[in-house]
Structures are given as structure tokens and as C-alpha cells.
Amino acid sequence: MIESAIHLAALDLAAAGVPVFPCRADYLHECTHDHRGKCLTCESFKQPAIKAWQDNATTDPNVINGWWAEEDFNLGVMPKGFDCFFVDLDGVVGTDNWVALCSELGEGPDK
């Protein structure tokens, strides 16, 4: 079984009650990005690796371990029903924008 940082994060989120699902990310494609980091030449940068991800996202560690036994997936979360929000920081541009926003507002969560 692959126990990457992403796999362990999926298990941690699931243990906290946040349903997760595996995604495939194409980090090797060559494309053009806009000023926000959105890929302009691809349909989507991150695709769910399971069908009906909205219904099949889970907190079950056995299911999660089974998914990550197949490959080292990226991570998707299903935050529906939670009194919070998630910030998806894809790539360097996303991270740079988050750091700039936190600097401007004077605070931000721990990494």
C-alpha cells in the first residue's frame, strides 16, 4: 500500500469526519494558465478517479486504503454539510496567491 503524505491526509480528514475521494491530476501536461493559475488549454486539471464521487466520497479507512493501494492519488474532499470551507491551493500560483492574501489580511491558517 502506498502511504504518501496525501494518503495519510485523506485518512486524517476521514477520521475528522470529512468524506474524501481519490482524484487524478495531470501534473505533466503542458498548457497555458491564466493569472489565477487556471489551465486554459485543458478541460480540467484534476479529475475524480471514481464514478459518482459526490455519492461515493467516504470516511471509511478501509475504502480509502483500497483506493490508495491502486496508486498515489491526489485528494478530493466533499465538504457538504460542514460549517467551514476548504481552500484548494493547486500549484505554485495557488500557493503564492494564498500567501499574498494572508499577508494582506494579516493572518492565515497553519500549513
PDB file of N, CA and C in Angstrom:
ATOM      1  N   MET A   1       0.838  -1.180   0.000  1.00  0.00           N
ATOM      2  CA  MET A   1       0.000   0.000   0.000  1.00  0.00           C
ATOM      3  C   MET A   1       0.882   1.241   0.000  1.00  0.00           C
ATOM      4  N   ILE A   2       0.472   2.220  -0.777  1.00  0.00           N
ATOM      5  CA  ILE A   2       1.198   3.487  -0.842  1.00  0.00           C
ATOM      6  C   ILE A   2       0.763   4.342   0.338  1.00  0.00           C
ATOM      7  N   GLU A   3       1.707   4.740   1.172  1.00  0.00           N
ATOM      8  CA  GLU A   3       1.389   5.619   2.300  1.00  0.00           C
ATOM      9  C   GLU A   3       2.100   6.949   2.101  1.00  0.00           C
ATOM     10  N   SER A   4       1.590   7.689   1.154  1.00  0.00           N
ATOM     11  CA  SER A   4       2.152   9.005   0.870  1.00  0.00           C
ATOM     12  C   SER A   4       1.551  10.028   1.822  1.00  0.00           C
ATOM     13  N   ALA A   5       2.073  11.231   1.763  1.00  0.00           N
ATOM     14  CA  ALA A   5       1.527  12.320   2.581  1.00  0.00           C
ATOM     15  C   ALA A   5       0.061  12.575   2.220  1.00  0.00           C
ATOM     16  N   ILE A   6      -0.282  12.451   0.945  1.00  0.00           N
ATOM     17  CA  ILE A   6      -1.670  12.680   0.531  1.00  0.00           C
ATOM     18  C   ILE A   6      -2.576  11.570   1.060  1.00  0.00           C
ATOM     19  N   HIS A   7      -2.114  10.329   0.986  1.00  0.00           N
ATOM     20  CA  HIS A   7      -2.886   9.206   1.525  1.00  0.00           C
ATOM     21  C   HIS A   7      -3.125   9.408   3.021  1.00  0.00           C
ATOM     22  N   LEU A   8      -2.089   9.770   3.745  1.00  0.00           N
ATOM     23  CA  LEU A   8      -2.231   9.989   5.189  1.00  0.00           C
ATOM     24  C   LEU A   8      -3.149  11.171   5.484  1.00  0.00           C
ATOM     25  N   ALA A   9      -3.089  12.206   4.650  1.00  0.00           N
ATOM     26  CA  ALA A   9      -4.001  13.345   4.823  1.00  0.00           C
ATOM     27  C   ALA A   9      -5.443  12.912   4.588  1.00  0.00           C
ATOM     28  N   ALA A  10      -5.660  12.042   3.610  1.00  0.00           N
ATOM     29  CA  ALA A  10      -7.009  11.520   3.357  1.00  0.00           C
ATOM     30  C   ALA A  10      -7.527  10.782   4.585  1.00  0.00           C
ATOM     31  N   LEU A  11      -6.685   9.969   5.197  1.00  0.00           N
ATOM     32  CA  LEU A  11      -7.088   9.240   6.404  1.00  0.00           C
ATOM     33  C   LEU A  11      -7.355  10.187   7.569  1.00  0.00           C
ATOM     34  N   ASP A  12      -6.522  11.226   7.705  1.00  0.00           N
ATOM     35  CA  ASP A  12      -6.733  12.211   8.777  1.00  0.00           C
ATOM     36  C   ASP A  12      -8.053  12.956   8.597  1.00  0.00           C
ATOM     37  N   LEU A  13      -8.328  13.381   7.376  1.00  0.00           N
ATOM     38  CA  LEU A  13      -9.590  14.084   7.115  1.00  0.00           C
ATOM     39  C   LEU A  13     -10.780  13.164   7.375  1.00  0.00           C
ATOM     40  N   ALA A  14     -10.675  11.928   6.940  1.00  0.00           N
ATOM     41  CA  ALA A  14     -11.757  10.964   7.152  1.00  0.00           C
ATOM     42  C   ALA A  14     -11.984  10.727   8.640  1.00  0.00           C
ATOM     43  N   ALA A  15     -10.902  10.636   9.404  1.00  0.00           N
ATOM     44  CA  ALA A  15     -11.018  10.436  10.857  1.00  0.00           C
ATOM     45  C   ALA A  15     -11.708  11.627  11.518  1.00  0.00           C
ATOM     46  N   ALA A  16     -11.574  12.813  10.899  1.00  0.00           N
ATOM     47  CA  ALA A  16     -12.231  14.015  11.420  1.00  0.00           C
ATOM     48  C   ALA A  16     -13.667  14.131  10.896  1.00  0.00           C
ATOM     49  N   GLY A  17     -14.100  13.149  10.093  1.00  0.00           N
ATOM     50  CA  GLY A  17     -15.472  13.142   9.602  1.00  0.00           C
ATOM     51  C   GLY A  17     -15.688  13.778   8.252  1.00  0.00           C
ATOM     52  N   VAL A  18     -14.604  14.121   7.551  1.00  0.00           N
ATOM     53  CA  VAL A  18     -14.717  14.743   6.228  1.00  0.00           C
ATOM     54  C   VAL A  18     -14.639  13.652   5.160  1.00  0.00           C
ATOM     55  N   PRO A  19     -15.696  13.466   4.373  1.00  0.00           N
ATOM     56  CA  PRO A  19     -15.648  12.468   3.301  1.00  0.00           C
ATOM     57  C   PRO A  19     -14.623  12.860   2.231  1.00  0.00           C
ATOM     58  N   VAL A  20     -13.858  11.886   1.777  1.00  0.00           N
ATOM     59  CA  VAL A  20     -12.809  12.109   0.779  1.00  0.00           C
ATOM     60  C   VAL A  20     -13.019  11.173  -0.408  1.00  0.00           C
ATOM     61  N   PHE A  21     -12.340  11.500  -1.500  1.00  0.00           N
ATOM     62  CA  PHE A  21     -12.348  10.641  -2.679  1.00  0.00           C
ATOM     63  C   PHE A  21     -11.040  10.850  -3.440  1.00  0.00           C
ATOM     64  N   PRO A  22     -10.615   9.852  -4.212  1.00  0.00           N
ATOM     65  CA  PRO A  22      -9.359   9.974  -4.954  1.00  0.00           C
ATOM     66  C   PRO A  22      -9.550  10.753  -6.247  1.00  0.00           C
ATOM     67  N   CYS A  23      -8.519  11.518  -6.610  1.00  0.00           N
ATOM     68  CA  CYS A  23      -8.503  12.266  -7.866  1.00  0.00           C
ATOM     69  C   CYS A  23      -7.217  11.955  -8.607  1.00  0.00           C
ATOM     70  N   ARG A  24      -7.299  12.095  -9.904  1.00  0.00           N
ATOM     71  CA  ARG A  24      -6.099  12.017 -10.734  1.00  0.00           C
ATOM     72  C   ARG A  24      -5.769  13.431 -11.185  1.00  0.00           C
ATOM     73  N   ALA A  25      -4.509  13.777 -11.073  1.00  0.00           N
ATOM     74  CA  ALA A  25      -4.049  15.097 -11.509  1.00  0.00           C
ATOM     75  C   ALA A  25      -2.991  14.908 -12.572  1.00  0.00           C
ATOM     76  N   ASP A  26      -3.074  15.673 -13.622  1.00  0.00           N
ATOM     77  CA  ASP A  26      -2.123  15.599 -14.715  1.00  0.00           C
ATOM     78  C   ASP A  26      -1.078  16.688 -14.518  1.00  0.00           C
ATOM     79  N   TYR A  27      -0.056  16.376 -13.737  1.00  0.00           N
ATOM     80  CA  TYR A  27       0.983  17.357 -13.454  1.00  0.00           C
ATOM     81  C   TYR A  27       1.970  17.507 -14.599  1.00  0.00           C
ATOM     82  N   LEU A  28       1.951  16.584 -15.548  1.00  0.00           N
ATOM     83  CA  LEU A  28       2.970  16.585 -16.586  1.00  0.00           C
ATOM     84  C   LEU A  28       2.503  17.221 -17.890  1.00  0.00           C
ATOM     85  N   HIS A  29       1.244  17.634 -17.962  1.00  0.00           N
ATOM     86  CA  HIS A  29       0.774  18.212 -19.216  1.00  0.00           C
ATOM     87  C   HIS A  29       1.351  19.613 -19.398  1.00  0.00           C
ATOM     88  N   GLU A  30       1.485  19.997 -20.637  1.00  0.00           N
ATOM     89  CA  GLU A  30       1.957  21.342 -20.936  1.00  0.00           C
ATOM     90  C   GLU A  30       0.756  22.172 -21.357  1.00  0.00           C
ATOM     91  N   CYS A  31       0.583  23.283 -20.716  1.00  0.00           N
ATOM     92  CA  CYS A  31      -0.585  24.097 -21.009  1.00  0.00           C
ATOM     93  C   CYS A  31      -0.298  25.551 -20.675  1.00  0.00           C
ATOM     94  N   THR A  32      -1.290  26.369 -20.920  1.00  0.00           N
ATOM     95  CA  THR A  32      -1.207  27.786 -20.640  1.00  0.00           C
ATOM     96  C   THR A  32      -2.154  28.092 -19.487  1.00  0.00           C
ATOM     97  N   HIS A  33      -1.688  28.867 -18.511  1.00  0.00           N
ATOM     98  CA  HIS A  33      -2.506  29.214 -17.348  1.00  0.00           C
ATOM     99  C   HIS A  33      -2.830  30.702 -17.356  1.00  0.00           C
ATOM    100  N   ASP A  34      -4.008  31.024 -16.827  1.00  0.00           N
ATOM    101  CA  ASP A  34      -4.340  32.434 -16.675  1.00  0.00           C
ATOM    102  C   ASP A  34      -3.692  32.972 -15.401  1.00  0.00           C
ATOM    103  N   HIS A  35      -3.946  34.229 -15.059  1.00  0.00           N
ATOM    104  CA  HIS A  35      -3.295  34.867 -13.916  1.00  0.00           C
ATOM    105  C   HIS A  35      -3.683  34.224 -12.580  1.00  0.00           C
ATOM    106  N   ARG A  36      -4.762  33.438 -12.536  1.00  0.00           N
ATOM    107  CA  ARG A  36      -5.179  32.748 -11.305  1.00  0.00           C
ATOM    108  C   ARG A  36      -4.651  31.327 -11.246  1.00  0.00           C
ATOM    109  N   GLY A  37      -3.955  30.882 -12.289  1.00  0.00           N
ATOM    110  CA  GLY A  37      -3.445  29.519 -12.316  1.00  0.00           C
ATOM    111  C   GLY A  37      -4.368  28.531 -12.985  1.00  0.00           C
ATOM    112  N   LYS A  38      -5.526  28.981 -13.490  1.00  0.00           N
ATOM    113  CA  LYS A  38      -6.466  28.076 -14.155  1.00  0.00           C
ATOM    114  C   LYS A  38      -5.906  27.688 -15.517  1.00  0.00           C
ATOM    115  N   CYS A  39      -5.966  26.394 -15.797  1.00  0.00           N
ATOM    116  CA  CYS A  39      -5.476  25.893 -17.066  1.00  0.00           C
ATOM    117  C   CYS A  39      -6.429  26.327 -18.179  1.00  0.00           C
ATOM    118  N   LEU A  40      -5.895  26.979 -19.197  1.00  0.00           N
ATOM    119  CA  LEU A  40      -6.717  27.479 -20.292  1.00  0.00           C
ATOM    120  C   LEU A  40      -6.821  26.491 -21.452  1.00  0.00           C
ATOM    121  N   THR A  41      -5.988  25.466 -21.477  1.00  0.00           N
ATOM    122  CA  THR A  41      -5.963  24.554 -22.614  1.00  0.00           C
ATOM    123  C   THR A  41      -6.480  23.160 -22.263  1.00  0.00           C
ATOM    124  N   CYS A  42      -6.882  22.939 -21.033  1.00  0.00           N
ATOM    125  CA  CYS A  42      -7.368  21.625 -20.615  1.00  0.00           C
ATOM    126  C   CYS A  42      -8.781  21.757 -20.069  1.00  0.00           C
ATOM    127  N   GLU A  43      -9.558  20.710 -20.191  1.00  0.00           N
ATOM    128  CA  GLU A  43     -10.912  20.702 -19.646  1.00  0.00           C
ATOM    129  C   GLU A  43     -10.865  20.859 -18.132  1.00  0.00           C
ATOM    130  N   SER A  44      -9.981  20.098 -17.488  1.00  0.00           N
ATOM    131  CA  SER A  44      -9.861  20.161 -16.034  1.00  0.00           C
ATOM    132  C   SER A  44      -8.493  19.657 -15.633  1.00  0.00           C
ATOM    133  N   PHE A  45      -7.933  20.218 -14.611  1.00  0.00           N
ATOM    134  CA  PHE A  45      -6.615  19.820 -14.138  1.00  0.00           C
ATOM    135  C   PHE A  45      -6.697  18.612 -13.219  1.00  0.00           C
ATOM    136  N   LYS A  46      -7.755  18.496 -12.456  1.00  0.00           N
ATOM    137  CA  LYS A  46      -7.914  17.398 -11.502  1.00  0.00           C
ATOM    138  C   LYS A  46      -9.247  16.706 -11.783  1.00  0.00           C
ATOM    139  N   GLN A  47      -9.198  15.385 -11.968  1.00  0.00           N
ATOM    140  CA  GLN A  47     -10.400  14.618 -12.272  1.00  0.00           C
ATOM    141  C   GLN A  47     -10.644  13.577 -11.184  1.00  0.00           C
ATOM    142  N   PRO A  48     -11.890  13.404 -10.732  1.00  0.00           N
ATOM    143  CA  PRO A  48     -12.181  12.320  -9.789  1.00  0.00           C
ATOM    144  C   PRO A  48     -11.790  10.975 -10.399  1.00  0.00           C
ATOM    145  N   ALA A  49     -11.208  10.106  -9.587  1.00  0.00           N
ATOM    146  CA  ALA A  49     -10.778   8.782 -10.047  1.00  0.00           C
ATOM    147  C   ALA A  49     -11.866   7.736  -9.846  1.00  0.00           C
ATOM    148  N   ILE A  50     -12.997   8.142  -9.282  1.00  0.00           N
ATOM    149  CA  ILE A  50     -14.114   7.226  -9.080  1.00  0.00           C
ATOM    150  C   ILE A  50     -15.369   7.838  -9.686  1.00  0.00           C
ATOM    151  N   LYS A  51     -16.295   6.975 -10.081  1.00  0.00           N
ATOM    152  CA  LYS A  51     -17.571   7.462 -10.611  1.00  0.00           C
ATOM    153  C   LYS A  51     -18.456   7.924  -9.453  1.00  0.00           C
ATOM    154  N   ALA A  52     -19.318   8.869  -9.745  1.00  0.00           N
ATOM    155  CA  ALA A  52     -20.280   9.387  -8.764  1.00  0.00           C
ATOM    156  C   ALA A  52     -19.583   9.776  -7.463  1.00  0.00           C
ATOM    157  N   TRP A  53     -18.516  10.563  -7.598  1.00  0.00           N
ATOM    158  CA  TRP A  53     -17.697  10.918  -6.426  1.00  0.00           C
ATOM    159  C   TRP A  53     -18.510  11.627  -5.356  1.00  0.00           C
ATOM    160  N   GLN A  54     -19.535  12.375  -5.757  1.00  0.00           N
ATOM    161  CA  GLN A  54     -20.356  13.082  -4.777  1.00  0.00           C
ATOM    162  C   GLN A  54     -21.062  12.094  -3.847  1.00  0.00           C
ATOM    163  N   ASP A  55     -21.435  10.942  -4.375  1.00  0.00           N
ATOM    164  CA  ASP A  55     -22.130   9.919  -3.588  1.00  0.00           C
ATOM    165  C   ASP A  55     -21.174   8.912  -2.956  1.00  0.00           C
ATOM    166  N   ASN A  56     -19.983   8.744  -3.548  1.00  0.00           N
ATOM    167  CA  ASN A  56     -19.061   7.705  -3.088  1.00  0.00           C
ATOM    168  C   ASN A  56     -17.905   8.216  -2.247  1.00  0.00           C
ATOM    169  N   ALA A  57     -17.828   9.526  -2.028  1.00  0.00           N
ATOM    170  CA  ALA A  57     -16.836  10.045  -1.080  1.00  0.00           C
ATOM    171  C   ALA A  57     -17.119   9.384   0.266  1.00  0.00           C
ATOM    172  N   THR A  58     -16.069   9.075   1.007  1.00  0.00           N
ATOM    173  CA  THR A  58     -16.256   8.281   2.220  1.00  0.00           C
ATOM    174  C   THR A  58     -15.313   8.691   3.343  1.00  0.00           C
ATOM    175  N   THR A  59     -15.669   8.263   4.543  1.00  0.00           N
ATOM    176  CA  THR A  59     -14.782   8.398   5.708  1.00  0.00           C
ATOM    177  C   THR A  59     -14.277   7.025   6.142  1.00  0.00           C
ATOM    178  N   ASP A  60     -14.605   5.984   5.401  1.00  0.00           N
ATOM    179  CA  ASP A  60     -14.221   4.611   5.743  1.00  0.00           C
ATOM    180  C   ASP A  60     -12.749   4.376   5.403  1.00  0.00           C
ATOM    181  N   PRO A  61     -11.896   4.160   6.417  1.00  0.00           N
ATOM    182  CA  PRO A  61     -10.469   3.986   6.148  1.00  0.00           C
ATOM    183  C   PRO A  61     -10.171   2.751   5.294  1.00  0.00           C
ATOM    184  N   ASN A  62     -10.990   1.731   5.366  1.00  0.00           N
ATOM    185  CA  ASN A  62     -10.750   0.542   4.535  1.00  0.00           C
ATOM    186  C   ASN A  62     -10.940   0.852   3.059  1.00  0.00           C
ATOM    187  N   VAL A  63     -11.957   1.628   2.747  1.00  0.00           N
ATOM    188  CA  VAL A  63     -12.187   2.033   1.357  1.00  0.00           C
ATOM    189  C   VAL A  63     -11.057   2.945   0.893  1.00  0.00           C
ATOM    190  N   ILE A  64     -10.684   3.897   1.731  1.00  0.00           N
ATOM    191  CA  ILE A  64      -9.606   4.838   1.386  1.00  0.00           C
ATOM    192  C   ILE A  64      -8.297   4.085   1.159  1.00  0.00           C
ATOM    193  N   ASN A  65      -7.971   3.165   2.048  1.00  0.00           N
ATOM    194  CA  ASN A  65      -6.750   2.367   1.874  1.00  0.00           C
ATOM    195  C   ASN A  65      -6.809   1.551   0.592  1.00  0.00           C
ATOM    196  N   GLY A  66      -7.995   1.051   0.242  1.00  0.00           N
ATOM    197  CA  GLY A  66      -8.142   0.305  -1.008  1.00  0.00           C
ATOM    198  C   GLY A  66      -7.880   1.174  -2.222  1.00  0.00           C
ATOM    199  N   TRP A  67      -8.389   2.405  -2.192  1.00  0.00           N
ATOM    200  CA  TRP A  67      -8.130   3.317  -3.307  1.00  0.00           C
ATOM    201  C   TRP A  67      -6.639   3.597  -3.439  1.00  0.00           C
ATOM    202  N   TRP A  68      -5.988   3.945  -2.322  1.00  0.00           N
ATOM    203  CA  TRP A  68      -4.575   4.315  -2.380  1.00  0.00           C
ATOM    204  C   TRP A  68      -3.669   3.111  -2.574  1.00  0.00           C
ATOM    205  N   ALA A  69      -4.195   1.901  -2.450  1.00  0.00           N
ATOM    206  CA  ALA A  69      -3.406   0.708  -2.784  1.00  0.00           C
ATOM    207  C   ALA A  69      -3.228   0.608  -4.298  1.00  0.00           C
ATOM    208  N   GLU A  70      -4.150   1.220  -5.056  1.00  0.00           N
ATOM    209  CA  GLU A  70      -4.085   1.188  -6.515  1.00  0.00           C
ATOM    210  C   GLU A  70      -3.001   2.111  -7.060  1.00  0.00           C
ATOM    211  N   GLU A  71      -2.941   3.332  -6.535  1.00  0.00           N
ATOM    212  CA  GLU A  71      -1.936   4.308  -6.964  1.00  0.00           C
ATOM    213  C   GLU A  71      -1.934   5.474  -5.979  1.00  0.00           C
ATOM    214  N   ASP A  72      -0.951   6.351  -6.113  1.00  0.00           N
ATOM    215  CA  ASP A  72      -0.852   7.509  -5.233  1.00  0.00           C
ATOM    216  C   ASP A  72      -1.701   8.639  -5.806  1.00  0.00           C
ATOM    217  N   PHE A  73      -2.983   8.616  -5.466  1.00  0.00           N
ATOM    218  CA  PHE A  73      -3.928   9.597  -5.983  1.00  0.00           C
ATOM    219  C   PHE A  73      -3.717  10.962  -5.353  1.00  0.00           C
ATOM    220  N   ASN A  74      -4.295  11.954  -5.996  1.00  0.00           N
ATOM    221  CA  ASN A  74      -4.475  13.256  -5.389  1.00  0.00           C
ATOM    222  C   ASN A  74      -5.733  13.154  -4.537  1.00  0.00           C
ATOM    223  N   LEU A  75      -6.079  14.196  -3.823  1.00  0.00           N
ATOM    224  CA  LEU A  75      -7.150  14.129  -2.837  1.00  0.00           C
ATOM    225  C   LEU A  75      -8.268  15.105  -3.147  1.00  0.00           C
ATOM    226  N   GLY A  76      -9.494  14.608  -3.087  1.00  0.00           N
ATOM    227  CA  GLY A  76     -10.672  15.448  -3.179  1.00  0.00           C
ATOM    228  C   GLY A  76     -11.455  15.331  -1.883  1.00  0.00           C
ATOM    229  N   VAL A  77     -12.137  16.388  -1.501  1.00  0.00           N
ATOM    230  CA  VAL A  77     -12.965  16.368  -0.282  1.00  0.00           C
ATOM    231  C   VAL A  77     -14.388  16.759  -0.634  1.00  0.00           C
ATOM    232  N   MET A  78     -15.318  16.252   0.143  1.00  0.00           N
ATOM    233  CA  MET A  78     -16.734  16.565  -0.022  1.00  0.00           C
ATOM    234  C   MET A  78     -17.179  17.300   1.236  1.00  0.00           C
ATOM    235  N   PRO A  79     -17.044  18.641   1.267  1.00  0.00           N
ATOM    236  CA  PRO A  79     -17.317  19.389   2.497  1.00  0.00           C
ATOM    237  C   PRO A  79     -18.791  19.679   2.753  1.00  0.00           C
ATOM    238  N   LYS A  80     -19.681  19.152   1.922  1.00  0.00           N
ATOM    239  CA  LYS A  80     -21.112  19.417   2.093  1.00  0.00           C
ATOM    240  C   LYS A  80     -21.555  19.051   3.504  1.00  0.00           C
ATOM    241  N   GLY A  81     -22.282  19.974   4.124  1.00  0.00           N
ATOM    242  CA  GLY A  81     -22.796  19.727   5.464  1.00  0.00           C
ATOM    243  C   GLY A  81     -21.879  20.184   6.585  1.00  0.00           C
ATOM    244  N   PHE A  82     -20.727  20.759   6.245  1.00  0.00           N
ATOM    245  CA  PHE A  82     -19.801  21.239   7.260  1.00  0.00           C
ATOM    246  C   PHE A  82     -19.909  22.750   7.385  1.00  0.00           C
ATOM    247  N   ASP A  83     -19.713  23.248   8.589  1.00  0.00           N
ATOM    248  CA  ASP A  83     -19.760  24.683   8.838  1.00  0.00           C
ATOM    249  C   ASP A  83     -18.356  25.257   8.672  1.00  0.00           C
ATOM    250  N   CYS A  84     -17.812  25.063   7.483  1.00  0.00           N
ATOM    251  CA  CYS A  84     -16.465  25.553   7.183  1.00  0.00           C
ATOM    252  C   CYS A  84     -16.307  25.592   5.671  1.00  0.00           C
ATOM    253  N   PHE A  85     -15.146  25.985   5.227  1.00  0.00           N
ATOM    254  CA  PHE A  85     -14.851  25.928   3.809  1.00  0.00           C
ATOM    255  C   PHE A  85     -13.427  25.432   3.636  1.00  0.00           C
ATOM    256  N   PHE A  86     -13.132  24.945   2.452  1.00  0.00           N
ATOM    257  CA  PHE A  86     -11.806  24.451   2.117  1.00  0.00           C
ATOM    258  C   PHE A  86     -11.238  25.335   1.028  1.00  0.00           C
ATOM    259  N   VAL A  87      -9.938  25.593   1.101  1.00  0.00           N
ATOM    260  CA  VAL A  87      -9.246  26.360   0.075  1.00  0.00           C
ATOM    261  C   VAL A  87      -8.348  25.390  -0.675  1.00  0.00           C
ATOM    262  N   ASP A  88      -8.557  25.271  -1.966  1.00  0.00           N
ATOM    263  CA  ASP A  88      -7.782  24.357  -2.803  1.00  0.00           C
ATOM    264  C   ASP A  88      -6.629  25.131  -3.424  1.00  0.00           C
ATOM    265  N   LEU A  89      -5.417  24.866  -2.978  1.00  0.00           N
ATOM    266  CA  LEU A  89      -4.235  25.593  -3.435  1.00  0.00           C
ATOM    267  C   LEU A  89      -3.469  24.757  -4.447  1.00  0.00           C
ATOM    268  N   ASP A  90      -3.995  24.661  -5.656  1.00  0.00           N
ATOM    269  CA  ASP A  90      -3.328  23.883  -6.690  1.00  0.00           C
ATOM    270  C   ASP A  90      -2.127  24.641  -7.236  1.00  0.00           C
ATOM    271  N   GLY A  91      -0.971  24.033  -7.128  1.00  0.00           N
ATOM    272  CA  GLY A  91       0.226  24.550  -7.757  1.00  0.00           C
ATOM    273  C   GLY A  91       0.823  25.766  -7.087  1.00  0.00           C
ATOM    274  N   VAL A  92       1.894  26.225  -7.689  1.00  0.00           N
ATOM    275  CA  VAL A  92       2.659  27.348  -7.158  1.00  0.00           C
ATOM    276  C   VAL A  92       1.836  28.629  -7.193  1.00  0.00           C
ATOM    277  N   VAL A  93       1.080  28.840  -8.259  1.00  0.00           N
ATOM    278  CA  VAL A  93       0.292  30.069  -8.374  1.00  0.00           C
ATOM    279  C   VAL A  93      -0.750  30.133  -7.261  1.00  0.00           C
ATOM    280  N   GLY A  94      -1.428  29.023  -6.998  1.00  0.00           N
ATOM    281  CA  GLY A  94      -2.421  28.995  -5.930  1.00  0.00           C
ATOM    282  C   GLY A  94      -1.810  29.270  -4.576  1.00  0.00           C
ATOM    283  N   THR A  95      -0.665  28.649  -4.312  1.00  0.00           N
ATOM    284  CA  THR A  95       0.018  28.851  -3.046  1.00  0.00           C
ATOM    285  C   THR A  95       0.505  30.293  -2.914  1.00  0.00           C
ATOM    286  N   ASP A  96       1.077  30.830  -3.979  1.00  0.00           N
ATOM    287  CA  ASP A  96       1.542  32.226  -3.953  1.00  0.00           C
ATOM    288  C   ASP A  96       0.382  33.188  -3.702  1.00  0.00           C
ATOM    289  N   ASN A  97      -0.752  32.930  -4.344  1.00  0.00           N
ATOM    290  CA  ASN A  97      -1.922  33.791  -4.133  1.00  0.00           C
ATOM    291  C   ASN A  97      -2.422  33.702  -2.700  1.00  0.00           C
ATOM    292  N   TRP A  98      -2.393  32.504  -2.117  1.00  0.00           N
ATOM    293  CA  TRP A  98      -2.836  32.329  -0.723  1.00  0.00           C
ATOM    294  C   TRP A  98      -1.905  33.087   0.223  1.00  0.00           C
ATOM    295  N   VAL A  99      -0.597  32.976   0.006  1.00  0.00           N
ATOM    296  CA  VAL A  99       0.369  33.677   0.852  1.00  0.00           C
ATOM    297  C   VAL A  99       0.160  35.184   0.740  1.00  0.00           C
ATOM    298  N   ALA A 100      -0.076  35.689  -0.479  1.00  0.00           N
ATOM    299  CA  ALA A 100      -0.310  37.123  -0.664  1.00  0.00           C
ATOM    300  C   ALA A 100      -1.588  37.559   0.046  1.00  0.00           C
ATOM    301  N   LEU A 101      -2.632  36.757  -0.052  1.00  0.00           N
ATOM    302  CA  LEU A 101      -3.891  37.091   0.615  1.00  0.00           C
ATOM    303  C   LEU A 101      -3.719  37.108   2.131  1.00  0.00           C
ATOM    304  N   CYS A 102      -3.031  36.112   2.668  1.00  0.00           N
ATOM    305  CA  CYS A 102      -2.799  36.066   4.118  1.00  0.00           C
ATOM    306  C   CYS A 102      -1.945  37.240   4.572  1.00  0.00           C
ATOM    307  N   SER A 103      -0.967  37.621   3.763  1.00  0.00           N
ATOM    308  CA  SER A 103      -0.135  38.777   4.112  1.00  0.00           C
ATOM    309  C   SER A 103      -0.971  40.048   4.127  1.00  0.00           C
ATOM    310  N   GLU A 104      -1.865  40.162   3.163  1.00  0.00           N
ATOM    311  CA  GLU A 104      -2.716  41.348   3.071  1.00  0.00           C
ATOM    312  C   GLU A 104      -3.692  41.424   4.239  1.00  0.00           C
ATOM    313  N   LEU A 105      -4.239  40.277   4.641  1.00  0.00           N
ATOM    314  CA  LEU A 105      -5.232  40.251   5.716  1.00  0.00           C
ATOM    315  C   LEU A 105      -4.610  40.106   7.099  1.00  0.00           C
ATOM    316  N   GLY A 106      -3.323  39.742   7.127  1.00  0.00           N
ATOM    317  CA  GLY A 106      -2.637  39.669   8.397  1.00  0.00           C
ATOM    318  C   GLY A 106      -2.764  38.347   9.136  1.00  0.00           C
ATOM    319  N   GLU A 107      -3.380  37.347   8.530  1.00  0.00           N
ATOM    320  CA  GLU A 107      -3.472  36.060   9.206  1.00  0.00           C
ATOM    321  C   GLU A 107      -3.774  34.964   8.194  1.00  0.00           C
ATOM    322  N   GLY A 108      -3.677  33.761   8.645  1.00  0.00           N
ATOM    323  CA  GLY A 108      -3.974  32.595   7.828  1.00  0.00           C
ATOM    324  C   GLY A 108      -3.749  31.346   8.643  1.00  0.00           C
ATOM    325  N   PRO A 109      -4.306  30.239   8.215  1.00  0.00           N
ATOM    326  CA  PRO A 109      -4.143  29.008   8.977  1.00  0.00           C
ATOM    327  C   PRO A 109      -2.728  28.462   8.880  1.00  0.00           C
ATOM    328  N   ASP A 110      -2.394  27.597   9.822  1.00  0.00           N
ATOM    329  CA  ASP A 110      -1.111  26.911   9.752  1.00  0.00           C
ATOM    330  C   ASP A 110      -1.096  26.013   8.545  1.00  0.00           C
ATOM    331  N   LYS A 111       0.096  25.757   8.008  1.00  0.00           N
ATOM    332  CA  LYS A 111       0.223  24.842   6.872  1.00  0.00           C
ATOM    333  C   LYS A 111       0.008  23.430   7.334  1.00  0.00           C
TER     334      LYS A 111
END
